[in-house]
mmCIF file of C-alpha atoms in Angstrom:
data_model
loop_
_atom_site.group_PDB
_atom_site.id
_atom_site.type_symbol
_atom_site.label_atom_id
_atom_site.label_comp_id
_atom_site.label_asym_id
_atom_site.label_seq_id
_atom_site.Cartn_x
_atom_site.Cartn_y
_atom_site.Cartn_z
ATOM 1 C CA UNK C 1 -50.762 7.152 -25.884
ATOM 2 C CA UNK C 2 -51.715 7.498 -29.418
ATOM 3 C CA UNK C 3 -49.552 11.321 -29.817
ATOM 4 C CA UNK C 4 -46.564 9.590 -28.389
ATOM 5 C CA UNK C 5 -46.580 7.356 -31.482
ATOM 6 C CA UNK C 6 -47.307 9.493 -33.904
ATOM 7 C CA UNK C 7 -44.332 11.952 -32.183
ATOM 8 C CA UNK C 8 -42.872 9.047 -32.615
ATOM 9 C CA UNK C 9 -43.428 8.439 -35.928
ATOM 10 C CA UNK C 10 -42.521 11.965 -36.841
ATOM 11 C CA UNK C 11 -39.730 12.454 -35.235
ATOM 12 C CA UNK C 12 -38.677 8.880 -37.508
ATOM 13 C CA UNK C 13 -39.895 10.376 -40.943
ATOM 14 C CA UNK C 14 -37.985 14.100 -39.798
ATOM 15 C CA UNK C 15 -34.871 11.515 -39.448
ATOM 16 C CA UNK C 16 -35.037 9.227 -43.111
ATOM 17 C CA UNK C 17 -35.999 12.651 -44.800
ATOM 18 C CA UNK C 18 -33.463 14.688 -43.488
ATOM 19 C CA UNK C 19 -30.827 11.382 -44.671
ATOM 20 C CA UNK C 20 -32.043 11.590 -47.420
ATOM 21 C CA UNK C 21 -31.567 15.093 -48.488
ATOM 22 C CA UNK C 22 -27.613 14.300 -46.674
ATOM 23 C CA UNK C 23 -26.853 12.191 -49.563
ATOM 24 C CA UNK C 24 -28.285 13.626 -52.366
ATOM 25 C CA UNK C 25 -25.700 16.878 -50.947
ATOM 26 C CA UNK C 26 -23.446 14.684 -50.068
ATOM 27 C CA UNK C 27 -23.803 12.510 -53.773
ATOM 28 C CA UNK C 28 -24.456 16.350 -56.182
ATOM 29 C CA UNK C 29 -21.223 17.273 -53.923
ATOM 30 C CA UNK C 30 -19.220 14.715 -55.583
ATOM 31 C CA UNK C 31 -20.857 15.443 -59.004
ATOM 32 C CA UNK C 32 -19.261 17.994 -61.479
ATOM 33 C CA UNK C 33 -20.971 17.903 -65.211
ATOM 34 C CA UNK C 34 -24.616 18.331 -65.726
ATOM 35 C CA UNK C 35 -25.297 14.742 -66.836
ATOM 36 C CA UNK C 36 -24.063 13.535 -63.386
ATOM 37 C CA UNK C 37 -25.887 15.627 -61.042
ATOM 38 C CA UNK C 38 -29.204 14.766 -63.555
ATOM 39 C CA UNK C 39 -28.323 11.311 -63.252
ATOM 40 C CA UNK C 40 -28.144 11.832 -58.863
ATOM 41 C CA UNK C 41 -32.054 13.354 -59.600
ATOM 42 C CA UNK C 42 -33.557 10.571 -61.210
ATOM 43 C CA UNK C 43 -31.892 8.521 -59.660
ATOM 44 C CA UNK C 44 -32.531 9.987 -56.464
ATOM 45 C CA UNK C 45 -36.601 9.935 -57.503
ATOM 46 C CA UNK C 46 -37.164 6.666 -58.528
ATOM 47 C CA UNK C 47 -35.263 4.683 -55.449
ATOM 48 C CA UNK C 48 -36.162 7.414 -52.772
ATOM 49 C CA UNK C 49 -39.049 9.256 -53.723
ATOM 50 C CA UNK C 50 -39.853 5.492 -55.258
ATOM 51 C CA UNK C 51 -41.988 7.301 -58.631
ATOM 52 C CA UNK C 52 -42.066 4.995 -61.582
ATOM 53 C CA UNK C 53 -40.565 7.229 -63.665
ATOM 54 C CA UNK C 54 -38.976 10.455 -64.018
ATOM 55 C CA UNK C 55 -37.644 12.959 -67.198
ATOM 56 C CA UNK C 56 -35.493 15.982 -66.503
ATOM 57 C CA UNK C 57 -34.598 19.217 -68.518
ATOM 58 C CA UNK C 58 -32.652 21.216 -68.811
ATOM 59 C CA UNK C 59 -32.325 25.330 -70.785
ATOM 60 C CA UNK C 60 -30.018 25.949 -73.556
ATOM 61 C CA UNK C 61 -27.094 28.790 -73.089
ATOM 62 C CA UNK C 62 -30.150 31.115 -74.540
ATOM 63 C CA UNK C 63 -32.732 29.841 -72.924
ATOM 64 C CA UNK C 64 -34.358 29.272 -76.254
ATOM 65 C CA UNK C 65 -34.782 25.336 -75.876
ATOM 66 C CA UNK C 66 -35.057 23.190 -73.352
ATOM 67 C CA UNK C 67 -33.034 20.079 -73.991
ATOM 68 C CA UNK C 68 -32.969 16.103 -72.244
ATOM 69 C CA UNK C 69 -30.803 15.567 -69.559
ATOM 70 C CA UNK C 70 -31.759 12.338 -67.632
ATOM 71 C CA UNK C 71 -34.767 10.059 -67.977
ATOM 72 C CA UNK C 72 -35.782 7.375 -66.807
ATOM 73 C CA UNK C 73 -38.701 5.477 -66.894
ATOM 74 C CA UNK C 74 -40.133 7.084 -70.075
ATOM 75 C CA UNK C 75 -40.976 5.386 -73.422
ATOM 76 C CA UNK C 76 -37.523 5.658 -75.415
ATOM 77 C CA UNK C 77 -40.213 6.944 -78.382
ATOM 78 C CA UNK C 78 -42.053 10.127 -76.500
ATOM 79 C CA UNK C 79 -38.725 11.014 -75.394
ATOM 80 C CA UNK C 80 -36.494 11.121 -78.215
ATOM 81 C CA UNK C 81 -38.958 12.897 -80.347
ATOM 82 C CA UNK C 82 -39.041 15.467 -77.404
ATOM 83 C CA UNK C 83 -35.239 15.485 -76.575
ATOM 84 C CA UNK C 84 -35.493 18.676 -77.047
ATOM 85 C CA UNK C 85 -38.505 21.151 -77.661
ATOM 86 C CA UNK C 86 -38.877 25.268 -77.936
ATOM 87 C CA UNK C 87 -39.420 27.380 -74.242
ATOM 88 C CA UNK C 88 -42.233 28.579 -75.368
ATOM 89 C CA UNK C 89 -43.843 25.296 -75.659
ATOM 90 C CA UNK C 90 -47.260 25.286 -74.678
ATOM 91 C CA UNK C 91 -45.654 21.482 -72.803
ATOM 92 C CA UNK C 92 -46.034 21.128 -68.820
ATOM 93 C CA UNK C 93 -42.007 20.614 -68.323
ATOM 94 C CA UNK C 94 -41.949 24.385 -70.617
ATOM 95 C CA UNK C 95 -44.117 25.697 -68.429
ATOM 96 C CA UNK C 96 -42.645 24.802 -64.935
ATOM 97 C CA UNK C 97 -38.796 25.259 -66.598
ATOM 98 C CA UNK C 98 -40.546 29.364 -67.469
ATOM 99 C CA UNK C 99 -42.483 30.613 -64.686
ATOM 100 C CA UNK C 100 -40.915 28.523 -61.882
ATOM 101 C CA UNK C 101 -43.838 27.926 -60.229
ATOM 102 C CA UNK C 102 -44.267 23.575 -59.542
ATOM 103 C CA UNK C 103 -47.490 21.896 -61.087
ATOM 104 C CA UNK C 104 -49.288 18.874 -59.137
ATOM 105 C CA UNK C 105 -51.444 16.401 -60.632
ATOM 106 C CA UNK C 106 -52.088 14.165 -58.052
ATOM 107 C CA UNK C 107 -55.060 12.401 -60.959
ATOM 108 C CA UNK C 108 -53.473 12.301 -64.581
ATOM 109 C CA UNK C 109 -56.694 13.781 -66.276
ATOM 110 C CA UNK C 110 -55.412 16.974 -66.489
ATOM 111 C CA UNK C 111 -51.547 15.988 -66.547
ATOM 112 C CA UNK C 112 -52.549 13.655 -70.053
ATOM 113 C CA UNK C 113 -54.993 16.667 -71.288
ATOM 114 C CA UNK C 114 -52.219 19.153 -72.298
ATOM 115 C CA UNK C 115 -49.580 16.146 -73.213
ATOM 116 C CA UNK C 116 -52.082 13.525 -75.599
ATOM 117 C CA UNK C 117 -48.806 12.237 -76.765
ATOM 118 C CA UNK C 118 -48.292 11.378 -73.870
ATOM 119 C CA UNK C 119 -52.243 9.685 -72.922
ATOM 120 C CA UNK C 120 -51.636 8.180 -76.047
ATOM 121 C CA UNK C 121 -47.704 6.164 -75.259
ATOM 122 C CA UNK C 122 -50.453 4.366 -71.980
ATOM 123 C CA UNK C 123 -48.016 5.136 -69.325
ATOM 124 C CA UNK C 124 -49.706 3.811 -66.266
ATOM 125 C CA UNK C 125 -49.638 6.918 -64.008
ATOM 126 C CA UNK C 126 -51.638 7.397 -60.455
ATOM 127 C CA UNK C 127 -50.478 11.523 -60.269
ATOM 128 C CA UNK C 128 -47.182 13.903 -61.200
ATOM 129 C CA UNK C 129 -45.490 15.650 -60.096
ATOM 130 C CA UNK C 130 -43.552 18.802 -61.908
ATOM 131 C CA UNK C 131 -40.889 21.412 -59.872
ATOM 132 C CA UNK C 132 -38.345 23.850 -60.941
ATOM 133 C CA UNK C 133 -34.813 23.791 -60.738
ATOM 134 C CA UNK C 134 -34.191 26.935 -59.095
ATOM 135 C CA UNK C 135 -35.829 29.628 -58.090
ATOM 136 C CA UNK C 136 -37.404 31.650 -60.826
ATOM 137 C CA UNK C 137 -35.250 34.414 -60.988
ATOM 138 C CA UNK C 138 -32.970 32.147 -61.567
ATOM 139 C CA UNK C 139 -34.726 27.973 -62.540
ATOM 140 C CA UNK C 140 -32.008 25.641 -65.326
ATOM 141 C CA UNK C 141 -34.860 23.610 -65.910
ATOM 142 C CA UNK C 142 -37.930 21.888 -64.421
ATOM 143 C CA UNK C 143 -37.857 18.164 -63.208
ATOM 144 C CA UNK C 144 -40.714 15.804 -64.147
ATOM 145 C CA UNK C 145 -42.116 12.790 -61.655
ATOM 146 C CA UNK C 146 -44.577 10.342 -62.646
ATOM 147 C CA UNK C 147 -46.024 8.152 -59.200
ATOM 148 C CA UNK C 148 -47.735 4.237 -59.861
ATOM 149 C CA UNK C 149 -50.211 5.287 -56.947
ATOM 150 C CA UNK C 150 -52.705 8.039 -56.881
ATOM 151 C CA UNK C 151 -50.938 11.068 -54.393
ATOM 152 C CA UNK C 152 -52.818 14.707 -53.386
ATOM 153 C CA UNK C 153 -49.053 16.416 -52.551
ATOM 154 C CA UNK C 154 -49.191 17.036 -48.690
ATOM 155 C CA UNK C 155 -47.525 20.335 -47.799
ATOM 156 C CA UNK C 156 -44.609 18.601 -46.908
ATOM 157 C CA UNK C 157 -43.551 16.013 -49.627
ATOM 158 C CA UNK C 158 -44.449 19.795 -51.645
ATOM 159 C CA UNK C 159 -42.159 20.417 -49.784
ATOM 160 C CA UNK C 160 -39.643 17.838 -50.183
ATOM 161 C CA UNK C 161 -39.754 17.714 -53.765
ATOM 162 C CA UNK C 162 -39.362 21.796 -54.330
ATOM 163 C CA UNK C 163 -36.327 21.532 -52.180
ATOM 164 C CA UNK C 164 -34.891 18.587 -54.243
ATOM 165 C CA UNK C 165 -35.494 20.739 -57.099
ATOM 166 C CA UNK C 166 -33.459 24.025 -56.065
ATOM 167 C CA UNK C 167 -30.634 21.973 -54.106
ATOM 168 C CA UNK C 168 -30.514 20.203 -58.685
ATOM 169 C CA UNK C 169 -30.853 23.443 -59.549
ATOM 170 C CA UNK C 170 -27.970 24.938 -57.350
ATOM 171 C CA UNK C 171 -26.110 22.359 -58.630
ATOM 172 C CA UNK C 172 -26.234 22.558 -62.111
ATOM 173 C CA UNK C 173 -25.338 26.581 -62.183
ATOM 174 C CA UNK C 174 -22.012 25.679 -60.091
ATOM 175 C CA UNK C 175 -21.682 22.504 -62.558
ATOM 176 C CA UNK C 176 -22.385 25.139 -65.341
ATOM 177 C CA UNK C 177 -19.892 27.653 -64.274
ATOM 178 C CA UNK C 178 -17.113 25.122 -63.227
ATOM 179 C CA UNK C 179 -17.723 24.463 -67.445
ATOM 180 C CA UNK C 180 -17.221 27.540 -68.159
ATOM 181 C CA UNK C 181 -14.139 28.279 -65.528
ATOM 182 C CA UNK C 182 -12.068 24.548 -66.987
ATOM 183 C CA UNK C 183 -12.631 26.152 -70.525
ATOM 184 C CA UNK C 184 -11.557 28.835 -70.211
ATOM 185 C CA UNK C 185 -8.125 27.455 -68.179
ATOM 186 C CA UNK C 186 -7.691 24.693 -70.647
ATOM 187 C CA UNK C 187 -7.762 27.149 -73.337
ATOM 188 C CA UNK C 188 -4.923 28.952 -71.784
ATOM 189 C CA UNK C 189 -3.189 25.782 -71.735
ATOM 190 C CA UNK C 190 -2.946 25.068 -74.819
ATOM 191 C CA UNK C 191 -2.389 28.156 -75.567
ATOM 192 C CA UNK C 192 0.897 27.648 -73.406
ATOM 193 C CA UNK C 193 1.820 24.401 -74.252
ATOM 194 C CA UNK C 194 3.525 24.396 -77.687
ATOM 195 C CA UNK C 195 0.202 22.580 -80.351
ATOM 196 C CA UNK C 196 2.984 20.599 -82.063
ATOM 197 C CA UNK C 197 6.894 18.859 -81.432
ATOM 198 C CA UNK C 198 9.428 20.701 -83.847
ATOM 199 C CA UNK C 199 9.899 16.781 -84.439
ATOM 200 C CA UNK C 200 8.573 15.058 -87.258
ATOM 201 C CA UNK C 201 6.004 12.217 -86.009
ATOM 202 C CA UNK C 202 7.970 9.712 -86.529
ATOM 203 C CA UNK C 203 10.197 10.395 -84.061
ATOM 204 C CA UNK C 204 8.018 12.785 -81.240
ATOM 205 C CA UNK C 205 4.324 12.277 -80.180
ATOM 206 C CA UNK C 206 3.318 13.851 -77.431
ATOM 207 C CA UNK C 207 0.465 13.811 -74.970
ATOM 208 C CA UNK C 208 -1.378 16.161 -72.283
ATOM 209 C CA UNK C 209 -4.193 15.520 -70.495
ATOM 210 C CA UNK C 210 -6.177 17.706 -68.033
ATOM 211 C CA UNK C 211 -6.858 16.614 -64.536
ATOM 212 C CA UNK C 212 -10.228 15.523 -63.908
ATOM 213 C CA UNK C 213 -11.033 17.894 -60.664
ATOM 214 C CA UNK C 214 -10.057 21.194 -59.161
ATOM 215 C CA UNK C 215 -8.502 23.377 -62.678
ATOM 216 C CA UNK C 216 -7.714 22.232 -65.632
ATOM 217 C CA UNK C 217 -5.113 24.031 -65.717
ATOM 218 C CA UNK C 218 -1.652 23.297 -64.500
ATOM 219 C CA UNK C 219 2.046 23.520 -64.426
ATOM 220 C CA UNK C 220 3.037 20.263 -66.375
ATOM 221 C CA UNK C 221 4.216 20.799 -69.345
ATOM 222 C CA UNK C 222 6.023 18.878 -72.394
ATOM 223 C CA UNK C 223 9.044 20.494 -75.055
ATOM 224 C CA UNK C 224 10.342 19.240 -78.466
ATOM 225 C CA UNK C 225 12.835 21.300 -80.687
ATOM 226 C CA UNK C 226 14.755 20.338 -83.916
ATOM 227 C CA UNK C 227 17.997 21.421 -82.866
ATOM 228 C CA UNK C 228 19.637 20.805 -85.458
ATOM 229 C CA UNK C 229 21.753 18.242 -87.713
ATOM 230 C CA UNK C 230 19.586 15.336 -86.598
ATOM 231 C CA UNK C 231 20.585 16.970 -82.127
ATOM 232 C CA UNK C 232 17.200 16.161 -80.513
ATOM 233 C CA UNK C 233 16.446 18.562 -77.276
ATOM 234 C CA UNK C 234 13.198 16.572 -75.103
ATOM 235 C CA UNK C 235 11.923 18.955 -71.903
ATOM 236 C CA UNK C 236 9.275 17.046 -69.516
ATOM 237 C CA UNK C 237 8.322 19.867 -67.037
ATOM 238 C CA UNK C 238 6.234 19.750 -63.710
ATOM 239 C CA UNK C 239 6.094 23.175 -62.073
ATOM 240 C CA UNK C 240 5.008 22.545 -57.880
ATOM 241 C CA UNK C 241 0.921 23.876 -57.934
ATOM 242 C CA UNK C 242 -2.365 23.927 -59.158
ATOM 243 C CA UNK C 243 -4.193 27.014 -61.184
ATOM 244 C CA UNK C 244 -3.242 29.713 -62.801
ATOM 245 C CA UNK C 245 -0.190 30.588 -61.351
ATOM 246 C CA UNK C 246 1.048 28.045 -61.676
ATOM 247 C CA UNK C 247 0.233 28.104 -65.373
ATOM 248 C CA UNK C 248 1.916 31.236 -65.392
ATOM 249 C CA UNK C 249 4.887 29.685 -64.029
ATOM 250 C CA UNK C 250 5.013 26.960 -66.199
ATOM 251 C CA UNK C 251 5.067 29.866 -69.606
ATOM 252 C CA UNK C 252 8.399 31.522 -67.717
ATOM 253 C CA UNK C 253 10.035 28.253 -67.509
ATOM 254 C CA UNK C 254 9.321 26.636 -70.599
ATOM 255 C CA UNK C 255 9.940 30.186 -72.638
ATOM 256 C CA UNK C 256 13.666 30.888 -70.260
ATOM 257 C CA UNK C 257 14.085 26.607 -71.283
ATOM 258 C CA UNK C 258 14.234 27.107 -74.344
ATOM 259 C CA UNK C 259 16.043 30.374 -74.867
ATOM 260 C CA UNK C 260 19.016 29.096 -72.662
ATOM 261 C CA UNK C 261 19.321 26.062 -75.318
ATOM 262 C CA UNK C 262 19.902 27.922 -77.790
ATOM 263 C CA UNK C 263 21.828 29.231 -76.786
ATOM 264 C CA UNK C 264 24.052 26.309 -75.171
ATOM 265 C CA UNK C 265 22.738 22.634 -76.045
ATOM 266 C CA UNK C 266 24.144 21.224 -72.861
ATOM 267 C CA UNK C 267 21.817 19.972 -70.187
ATOM 268 C CA UNK C 268 24.177 20.691 -67.219
ATOM 269 C CA UNK C 269 24.583 24.465 -67.149
ATOM 270 C CA UNK C 270 21.302 24.415 -70.123
ATOM 271 C CA UNK C 271 19.473 23.106 -66.342
ATOM 272 C CA UNK C 272 22.089 25.092 -64.000
ATOM 273 C CA UNK C 273 21.482 28.432 -65.998
ATOM 274 C CA UNK C 274 17.305 27.779 -65.482
ATOM 275 C CA UNK C 275 17.951 27.209 -61.612
ATOM 276 C CA UNK C 276 20.098 30.847 -61.640
ATOM 277 C CA UNK C 277 17.020 32.341 -63.298
ATOM 278 C CA UNK C 278 14.584 31.068 -61.091
ATOM 279 C CA UNK C 279 16.153 32.115 -57.819
ATOM 280 C CA UNK C 280 16.630 35.689 -59.419
ATOM 281 C CA UNK C 281 12.990 36.179 -60.137
ATOM 282 C CA UNK C 282 10.207 36.971 -58.119
ATOM 283 C CA UNK C 283 7.236 34.298 -58.294
ATOM 284 C CA UNK C 284 8.388 31.493 -59.233
ATOM 285 C CA UNK C 285 7.964 27.944 -57.181
ATOM 286 C CA UNK C 286 9.901 25.048 -57.575
ATOM 287 C CA UNK C 287 9.833 22.871 -60.234
ATOM 288 C CA UNK C 288 11.201 19.266 -61.676
ATOM 289 C CA UNK C 289 11.978 18.418 -65.056
ATOM 290 C CA UNK C 290 13.795 16.286 -67.091
ATOM 291 C CA UNK C 291 15.832 17.780 -69.955
ATOM 292 C CA UNK C 292 17.247 15.033 -72.546
ATOM 293 C CA UNK C 293 19.505 16.123 -75.803
ATOM 294 C CA UNK C 294 19.739 13.484 -78.420
ATOM 295 C CA UNK C 295 22.600 13.208 -80.534
ATOM 296 C CA UNK C 296 23.176 11.313 -84.007
ATOM 297 C CA UNK C 297 25.880 9.116 -82.552
ATOM 298 C CA UNK C 298 23.591 7.088 -80.393
ATOM 299 C CA UNK C 299 23.386 8.845 -77.132
ATOM 300 C CA UNK C 300 21.774 11.000 -75.149
ATOM 301 C CA UNK C 301 22.847 13.745 -72.580
ATOM 302 C CA UNK C 302 20.530 14.636 -70.074
ATOM 303 C CA UNK C 303 19.659 16.093 -66.273
ATOM 304 C CA UNK C 304 17.075 15.433 -64.603
ATOM 305 C CA UNK C 305 16.448 17.696 -61.676
ATOM 306 C CA UNK C 306 14.330 16.284 -59.494
ATOM 307 C CA UNK C 307 11.559 14.756 -61.905
ATOM 308 C CA UNK C 308 10.314 11.143 -62.178
ATOM 309 C CA UNK C 309 12.611 9.287 -64.775
ATOM 310 C CA UNK C 310 12.170 8.415 -67.806
ATOM 311 C CA UNK C 311 12.082 5.146 -69.002
ATOM 312 C CA UNK C 312 13.804 3.465 -71.708
ATOM 313 C CA UNK C 313 12.347 0.891 -74.486
ATOM 314 C CA UNK C 314 14.747 -1.125 -76.595
ATOM 315 C CA UNK C 315 14.015 -2.435 -80.450
ATOM 316 C CA UNK C 316 13.433 -5.358 -78.301
ATOM 317 C CA UNK C 317 10.830 -4.656 -76.341
ATOM 318 C CA UNK C 318 12.473 -4.516 -72.502
ATOM 319 C CA UNK C 319 12.535 -1.126 -70.668
ATOM 320 C CA UNK C 320 14.987 0.168 -69.026
ATOM 321 C CA UNK C 321 14.397 3.139 -66.138
ATOM 322 C CA UNK C 322 16.888 5.798 -66.972
ATOM 323 C CA UNK C 323 18.236 6.337 -63.537
ATOM 324 C CA UNK C 324 21.184 8.226 -62.481
ATOM 325 C CA UNK C 325 22.341 7.840 -58.437
ATOM 326 C CA UNK C 326 21.114 9.844 -56.354
ATOM 327 C CA UNK C 327 18.118 12.139 -57.726
ATOM 328 C CA UNK C 328 19.484 16.069 -58.494
ATOM 329 C CA UNK C 329 16.916 18.949 -56.665
ATOM 330 C CA UNK C 330 13.558 20.604 -58.267
ATOM 331 C CA UNK C 331 15.386 24.396 -59.310
ATOM 332 C CA UNK C 332 14.288 26.847 -57.671
ATOM 333 C CA UNK C 333 15.626 24.600 -54.219
ATOM 334 C CA UNK C 334 19.183 25.248 -53.305
ATOM 335 C CA UNK C 335 20.581 28.376 -55.371
ATOM 336 C CA UNK C 336 23.838 27.852 -56.724
ATOM 337 C CA UNK C 337 23.450 24.331 -57.369
ATOM 338 C CA UNK C 338 25.331 23.080 -60.941
ATOM 339 C CA UNK C 339 24.339 20.485 -62.031
ATOM 340 C CA UNK C 340 25.878 17.591 -64.061
ATOM 341 C CA UNK C 341 25.042 16.245 -67.198
ATOM 342 C CA UNK C 342 24.575 12.664 -67.471
ATOM 343 C CA UNK C 343 25.392 10.549 -70.720
ATOM 344 C CA UNK C 344 23.521 7.111 -71.580
ATOM 345 C CA UNK C 345 23.091 4.591 -74.718
ATOM 346 C CA UNK C 346 20.080 4.989 -77.170
ATOM 347 C CA UNK C 347 20.417 3.232 -79.660
ATOM 348 C CA UNK C 348 18.140 4.057 -83.068
ATOM 349 C CA UNK C 349 14.307 2.671 -82.673
ATOM 350 C CA UNK C 350 14.908 2.416 -79.410
ATOM 351 C CA UNK C 351 12.160 4.598 -77.533
ATOM 352 C CA UNK C 352 12.399 6.991 -74.433
ATOM 353 C CA UNK C 353 9.118 8.656 -72.345
ATOM 354 C CA UNK C 354 8.993 11.751 -70.218
ATOM 355 C CA UNK C 355 6.077 11.653 -68.457
ATOM 356 C CA UNK C 356 5.074 13.006 -65.003
ATOM 357 C CA UNK C 357 3.234 12.221 -62.371
ATOM 358 C CA UNK C 358 0.266 11.880 -62.893
ATOM 359 C CA UNK C 359 0.404 8.671 -65.205
ATOM 360 C CA UNK C 360 1.813 7.323 -62.392
ATOM 361 C CA UNK C 361 0.629 7.793 -59.041
ATOM 362 C CA UNK C 362 -2.118 6.556 -56.911
ATOM 363 C CA UNK C 363 -3.174 7.478 -53.759
ATOM 364 C CA UNK C 364 -1.787 4.401 -51.101
ATOM 365 C CA UNK C 365 0.758 3.438 -52.746
ATOM 366 C CA UNK C 366 4.242 3.707 -53.651
ATOM 367 C CA UNK C 367 5.830 5.558 -56.807
ATOM 368 C CA UNK C 368 8.227 3.415 -56.308
ATOM 369 C CA UNK C 369 4.976 0.918 -58.053
ATOM 370 C CA UNK C 370 3.093 3.876 -60.100
ATOM 371 C CA UNK C 371 6.391 4.056 -62.430
ATOM 372 C CA UNK C 372 6.915 -0.243 -62.173
ATOM 373 C CA UNK C 373 3.220 -0.701 -63.596
ATOM 374 C CA UNK C 374 3.472 2.125 -66.107
ATOM 375 C CA UNK C 375 7.033 -0.170 -67.190
ATOM 376 C CA UNK C 376 4.972 -3.015 -68.060
ATOM 377 C CA UNK C 377 2.493 -1.477 -70.194
ATOM 378 C CA UNK C 378 5.043 -0.291 -71.644
ATOM 379 C CA UNK C 379 6.516 -3.365 -72.662
ATOM 380 C CA UNK C 380 3.131 -4.220 -73.783
ATOM 381 C CA UNK C 381 2.755 -1.110 -75.824
ATOM 382 C CA UNK C 382 2.309 -1.038 -79.425
ATOM 383 C CA UNK C 383 5.382 0.204 -81.867
ATOM 384 C CA UNK C 384 3.669 3.492 -83.133
ATOM 385 C CA UNK C 385 4.167 5.925 -81.685
ATOM 386 C CA UNK C 386 0.736 7.213 -81.295
ATOM 387 C CA UNK C 387 -0.433 4.245 -80.879
ATOM 388 C CA UNK C 388 2.283 4.161 -77.662
ATOM 389 C CA UNK C 389 0.762 6.911 -76.505
ATOM 390 C CA UNK C 390 -2.500 6.099 -76.424
ATOM 391 C CA UNK C 391 -2.013 2.948 -74.701
ATOM 392 C CA UNK C 392 0.257 4.201 -72.019
ATOM 393 C CA UNK C 393 -2.947 7.285 -70.523
ATOM 394 C CA UNK C 394 -5.476 4.395 -71.084
ATOM 395 C CA UNK C 395 -3.266 2.398 -68.307
ATOM 396 C CA UNK C 396 -4.123 5.489 -66.099
ATOM 397 C CA UNK C 397 -3.780 4.364 -62.408
ATOM 398 C CA UNK C 398 -7.921 4.203 -61.777
ATOM 399 C CA UNK C 399 -10.461 6.996 -60.024
ATOM 400 C CA UNK C 400 -10.548 10.554 -60.879
ATOM 401 C CA UNK C 401 -7.441 12.018 -62.103
ATOM 402 C CA UNK C 402 -6.673 15.598 -59.439
ATOM 403 C CA UNK C 403 -3.604 15.808 -61.462
ATOM 404 C CA UNK C 404 -3.071 16.007 -65.271
ATOM 405 C CA UNK C 405 -0.759 14.372 -67.230
ATOM 406 C CA UNK C 406 1.791 15.154 -69.110
ATOM 407 C CA UNK C 407 3.529 12.379 -71.850
ATOM 408 C CA UNK C 408 6.044 12.813 -74.431
ATOM 409 C CA UNK C 409 7.706 9.802 -76.400
ATOM 410 C CA UNK C 410 11.194 10.268 -78.392
ATOM 411 C CA UNK C 411 12.186 7.726 -80.687
ATOM 412 C CA UNK C 412 15.540 8.374 -82.879
#
């Protein structure tokens, strides 16, 4: 009977441990940054492992220092004084990070002897465990846990804590690579986009926000051109796809678009030529774009090649969408297609807003509802163009943004 009960308890404990590891794995998979991972490690330590305090530190890029990434249950003054410590410091956490070997303190006396500052803080600790974040040859830092009661740290408990440290180290390494890749990709994207539009800031304002998940580079772009004599050309485009390939196509499209505009301003002619070029060159993919040409007489000549309808806000605050019958096909969909120029009034003081789907799309919601939500945000936006663009970005759909967002506002 005892053996059966013990077996049942062991099975129940093993199932609980497996469930706990699955929860941690899922949380680490959802976390993108080192800070998010550290926060999840500390939360798990306090909630699931019943630690009274947790302190997580990671190496800097040169591995000369350890910086605190997240803590909970620790004295704020002590944390502030040790937020960054030398990696060769004699502190136990630094030793664990350097050597990749855990330290176990079933009683706090030995820990206090090595860290008198903590003893002076009168932290109530029954035992402590310090584990590396990763293996000896690939350690990202260390995690220190204090428990309210004495623990002898059985073989099973030590294995669980070491496994948590290894999982956290792997997740931190992944986040580090992700940050590097996003930084490189973001630099390339910024290089491909114009730093500032050619138009004066009181006439034109642009914004670009990369996706929060996935590659921080894609095929979204904007452009604004001063074509002399008070004539302005504006473009918002979206190359289908993500990553370096989409960005490369975007760079080609933007350059080709500018070349076409400089030789012939007419939107229908420009987009038709662009479509012909896209079909002739290998590697080009489907692209939606809006190209508008403003003339001082208060006219906007434009083509929308499968793109989302721009919005126009008049001086009284009313907003209308720029629709003109059935949409024309995107670029590189229909070979030989001829695009025609549409015309709409755009009076001085009115504001034209072009955008990409990252500003309006929400999973499970019709795109028209997203456009209506953007129109309401535009109606309530401040008059200043910079503030207006910031206001629209602040009203993006909530949640993780899987698509980049490009935004252009023109006020002739």
